CSV table of C-alpha atoms in Angstrom, one decimal:
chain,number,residue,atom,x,y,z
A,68,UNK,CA,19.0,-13.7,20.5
A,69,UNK,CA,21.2,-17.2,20.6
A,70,UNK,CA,19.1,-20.0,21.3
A,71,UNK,CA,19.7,-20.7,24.6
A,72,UNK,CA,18.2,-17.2,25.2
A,73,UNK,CA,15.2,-18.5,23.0
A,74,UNK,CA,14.8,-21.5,24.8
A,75,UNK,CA,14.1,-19.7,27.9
A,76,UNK,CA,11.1,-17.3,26.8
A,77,UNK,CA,7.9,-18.2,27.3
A,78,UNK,CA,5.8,-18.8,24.3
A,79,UNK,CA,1.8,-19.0,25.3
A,80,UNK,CA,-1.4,-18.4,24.4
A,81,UNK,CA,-2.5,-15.4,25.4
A,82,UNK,CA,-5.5,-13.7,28.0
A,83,UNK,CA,-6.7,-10.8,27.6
A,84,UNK,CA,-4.9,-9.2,30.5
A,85,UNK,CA,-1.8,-9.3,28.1
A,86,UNK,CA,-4.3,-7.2,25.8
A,87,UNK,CA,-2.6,-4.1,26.8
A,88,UNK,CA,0.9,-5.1,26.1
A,89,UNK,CA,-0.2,-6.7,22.6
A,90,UNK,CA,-1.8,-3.5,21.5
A,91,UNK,CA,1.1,-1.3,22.6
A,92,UNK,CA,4.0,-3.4,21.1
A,93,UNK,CA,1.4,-2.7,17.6
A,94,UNK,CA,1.3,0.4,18.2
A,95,UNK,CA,5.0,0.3,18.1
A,96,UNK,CA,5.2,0.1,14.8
A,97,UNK,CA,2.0,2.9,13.5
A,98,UNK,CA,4.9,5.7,13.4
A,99,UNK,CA,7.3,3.7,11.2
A,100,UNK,CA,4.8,3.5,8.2
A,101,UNK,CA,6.5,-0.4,7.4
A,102,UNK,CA,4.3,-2.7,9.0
A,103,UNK,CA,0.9,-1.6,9.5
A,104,UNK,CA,-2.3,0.2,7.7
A,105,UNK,CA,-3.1,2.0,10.7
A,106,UNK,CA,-2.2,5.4,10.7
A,107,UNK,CA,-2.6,6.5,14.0
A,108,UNK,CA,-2.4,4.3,17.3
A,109,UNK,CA,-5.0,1.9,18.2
A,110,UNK,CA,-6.8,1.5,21.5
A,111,UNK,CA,-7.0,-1.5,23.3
A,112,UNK,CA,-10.8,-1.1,23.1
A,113,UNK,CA,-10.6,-1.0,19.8
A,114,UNK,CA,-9.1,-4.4,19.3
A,115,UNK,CA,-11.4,-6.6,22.1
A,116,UNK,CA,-13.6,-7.8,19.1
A,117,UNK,CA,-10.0,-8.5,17.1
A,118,UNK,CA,-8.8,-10.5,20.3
A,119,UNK,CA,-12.0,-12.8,20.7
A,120,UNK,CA,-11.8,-14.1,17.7
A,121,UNK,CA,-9.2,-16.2,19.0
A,122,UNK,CA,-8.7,-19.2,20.3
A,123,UNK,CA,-5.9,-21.9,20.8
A,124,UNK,CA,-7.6,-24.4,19.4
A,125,UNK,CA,-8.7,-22.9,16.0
A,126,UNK,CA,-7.0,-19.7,15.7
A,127,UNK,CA,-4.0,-19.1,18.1
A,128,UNK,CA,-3.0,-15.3,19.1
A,129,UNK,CA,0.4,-16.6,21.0
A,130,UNK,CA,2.5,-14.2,23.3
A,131,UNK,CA,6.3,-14.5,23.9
A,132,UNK,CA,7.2,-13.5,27.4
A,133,UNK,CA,10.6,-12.9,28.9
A,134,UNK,CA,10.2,-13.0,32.7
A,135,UNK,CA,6.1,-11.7,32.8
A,136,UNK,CA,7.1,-9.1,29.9
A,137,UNK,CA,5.7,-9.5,26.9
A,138,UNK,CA,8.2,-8.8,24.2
A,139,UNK,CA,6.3,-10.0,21.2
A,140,UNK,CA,3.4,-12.1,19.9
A,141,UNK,CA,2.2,-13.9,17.1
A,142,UNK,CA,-1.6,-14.7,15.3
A,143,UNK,CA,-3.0,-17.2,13.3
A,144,UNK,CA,-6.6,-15.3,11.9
A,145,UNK,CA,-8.9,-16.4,9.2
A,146,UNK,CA,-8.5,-15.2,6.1
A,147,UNK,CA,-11.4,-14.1,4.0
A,148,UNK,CA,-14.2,-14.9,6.7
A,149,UNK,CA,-15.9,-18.0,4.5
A,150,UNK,CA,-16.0,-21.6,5.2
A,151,UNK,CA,-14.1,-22.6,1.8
A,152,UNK,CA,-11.2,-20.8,3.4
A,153,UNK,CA,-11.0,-22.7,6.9
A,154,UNK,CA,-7.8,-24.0,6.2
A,155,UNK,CA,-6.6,-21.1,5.2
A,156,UNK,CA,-4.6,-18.5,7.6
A,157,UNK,CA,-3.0,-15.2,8.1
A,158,UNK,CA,-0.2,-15.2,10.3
A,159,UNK,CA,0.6,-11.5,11.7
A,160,UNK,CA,3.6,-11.4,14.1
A,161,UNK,CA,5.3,-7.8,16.0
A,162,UNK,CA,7.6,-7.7,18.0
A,163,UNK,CA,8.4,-5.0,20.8
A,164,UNK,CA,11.7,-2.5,19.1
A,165,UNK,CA,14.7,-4.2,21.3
A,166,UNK,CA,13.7,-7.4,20.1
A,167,UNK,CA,13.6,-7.3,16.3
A,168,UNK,CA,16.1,-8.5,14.2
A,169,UNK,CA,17.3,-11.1,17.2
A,170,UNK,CA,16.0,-14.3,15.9
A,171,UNK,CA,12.6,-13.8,17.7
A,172,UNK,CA,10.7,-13.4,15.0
A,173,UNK,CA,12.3,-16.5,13.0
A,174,UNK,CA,11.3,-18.1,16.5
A,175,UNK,CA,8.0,-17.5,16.2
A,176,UNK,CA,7.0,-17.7,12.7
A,177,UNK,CA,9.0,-21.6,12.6
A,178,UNK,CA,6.7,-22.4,16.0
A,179,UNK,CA,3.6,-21.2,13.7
A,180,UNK,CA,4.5,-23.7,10.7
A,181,UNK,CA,5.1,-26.3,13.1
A,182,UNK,CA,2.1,-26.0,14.7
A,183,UNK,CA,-0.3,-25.3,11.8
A,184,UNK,CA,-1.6,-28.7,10.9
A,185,UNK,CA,-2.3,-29.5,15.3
A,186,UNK,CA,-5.4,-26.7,14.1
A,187,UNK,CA,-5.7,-28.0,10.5
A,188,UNK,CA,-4.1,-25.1,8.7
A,189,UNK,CA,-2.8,-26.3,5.6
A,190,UNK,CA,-1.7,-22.5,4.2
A,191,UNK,CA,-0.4,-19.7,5.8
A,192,UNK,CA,-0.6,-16.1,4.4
A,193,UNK,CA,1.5,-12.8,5.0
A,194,UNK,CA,0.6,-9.7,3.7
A,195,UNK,CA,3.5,-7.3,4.4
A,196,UNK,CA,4.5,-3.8,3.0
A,197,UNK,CA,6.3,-4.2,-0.6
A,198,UNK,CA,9.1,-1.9,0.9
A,199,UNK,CA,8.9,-3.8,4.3
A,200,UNK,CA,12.1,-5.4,3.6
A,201,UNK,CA,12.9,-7.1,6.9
A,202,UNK,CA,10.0,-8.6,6.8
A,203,UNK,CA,9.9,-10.1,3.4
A,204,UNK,CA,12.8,-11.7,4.1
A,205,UNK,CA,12.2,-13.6,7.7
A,206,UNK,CA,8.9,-15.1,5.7
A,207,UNK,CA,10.9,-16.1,2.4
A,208,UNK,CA,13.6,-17.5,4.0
A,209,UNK,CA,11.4,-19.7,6.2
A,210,UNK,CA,9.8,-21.1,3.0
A,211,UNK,CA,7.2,-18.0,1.5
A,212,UNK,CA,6.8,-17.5,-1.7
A,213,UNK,CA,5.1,-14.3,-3.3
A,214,UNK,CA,2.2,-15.1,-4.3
A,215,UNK,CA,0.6,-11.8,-5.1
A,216,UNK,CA,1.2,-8.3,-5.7
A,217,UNK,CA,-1.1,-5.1,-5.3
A,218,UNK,CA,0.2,-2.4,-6.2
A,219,UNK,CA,-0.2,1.6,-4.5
A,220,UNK,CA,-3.3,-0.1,-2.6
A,221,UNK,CA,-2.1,1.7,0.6
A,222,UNK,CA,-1.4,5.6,1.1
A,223,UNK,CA,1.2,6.5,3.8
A,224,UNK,CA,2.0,10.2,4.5
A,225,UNK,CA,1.1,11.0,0.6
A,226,UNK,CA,3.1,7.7,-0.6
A,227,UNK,CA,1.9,4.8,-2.6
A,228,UNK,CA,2.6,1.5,-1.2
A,229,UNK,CA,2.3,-1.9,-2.5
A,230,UNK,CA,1.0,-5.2,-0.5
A,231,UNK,CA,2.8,-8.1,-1.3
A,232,UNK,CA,0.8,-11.6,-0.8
A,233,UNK,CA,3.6,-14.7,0.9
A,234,UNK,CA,2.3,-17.8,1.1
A,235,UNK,CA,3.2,-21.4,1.9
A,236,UNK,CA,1.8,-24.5,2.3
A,237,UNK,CA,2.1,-26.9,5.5
């Protein structure tokens, strides 16, 4: 996307009428076995109790609209559930198939550093897919480091995959 296309997309915090479209751009990426645990599609039942724990001041679940479609979104959750961690987040961030690997993503993820300290996040986790290459890459080159390896923690279709840790601090 060039950045005059950027410039015009919506970026907001989402309601949960855009629910639907955040759970079926996710589900988007169950069948590629690169970005997600999940095996099988989730419902958007199944992820009311996921969207609540949000909220724009504390923990900001964004969507990025073109027109009134939603074409990607981006959260900050807590990581760990404990108060030591409070300035601690993970940052999670899909984007619907046409719009991957235009820039979006970069988009997004920049917004979140920016915006990190306005909700007193001083460190931003990633945990991606060792062999999710595309995504490794938007996060280092926006300042992650690996921080952490596990290795074979996750079973896809029979295969051993590893989750790398990215961090950085804001």
């Amino acid at each position: 996307m060039r950045n005059d296309t950027l410039a015009k997309l919506e970026i907001r915090d989402a309601t949960l009428n855009d629910l639907p479209s955040i759970v079926a751009i996710y589900n988007t990426t169950v069948p590629t076995r690169l970005v997600t645990a999940d095996t099988e599609p989730v419902s958007v039942a199944s992820r009311e109790k996921w969207f609540a724990e949000h909220s724009p001041s504390q923990r900001p679940l964004w969507v990025a609209c073109e027109g009134k479609q939603v074409i990607g979104w981006l959260s900050f959750s807590s990581f760990y559930g404990r108060p030591a961690y409070q300035a601690t987040c993970e940052v999670s961030v899909y984007l619907a198939p046409e719009y991957r690997r235009r820039g979006l993503g970069t988009h997004l993820v920049e917004r979140c550093i920016e915006h990190a300290p306005k909700i007193g996040a001083t460190t931003l986790l990633g945990f991606i897919f060792g062999h999710n290459i595309p995504s490794l890459s938007l996060f280092e080159k926006l300042g992650f480091s690996r921080w952490g390896n596990l290795p074979r923690v996750a079973v896809l279709d029979g295969i051993e995959r590893d989750l790398v840790i990215v961090g950085r601090q804001v």
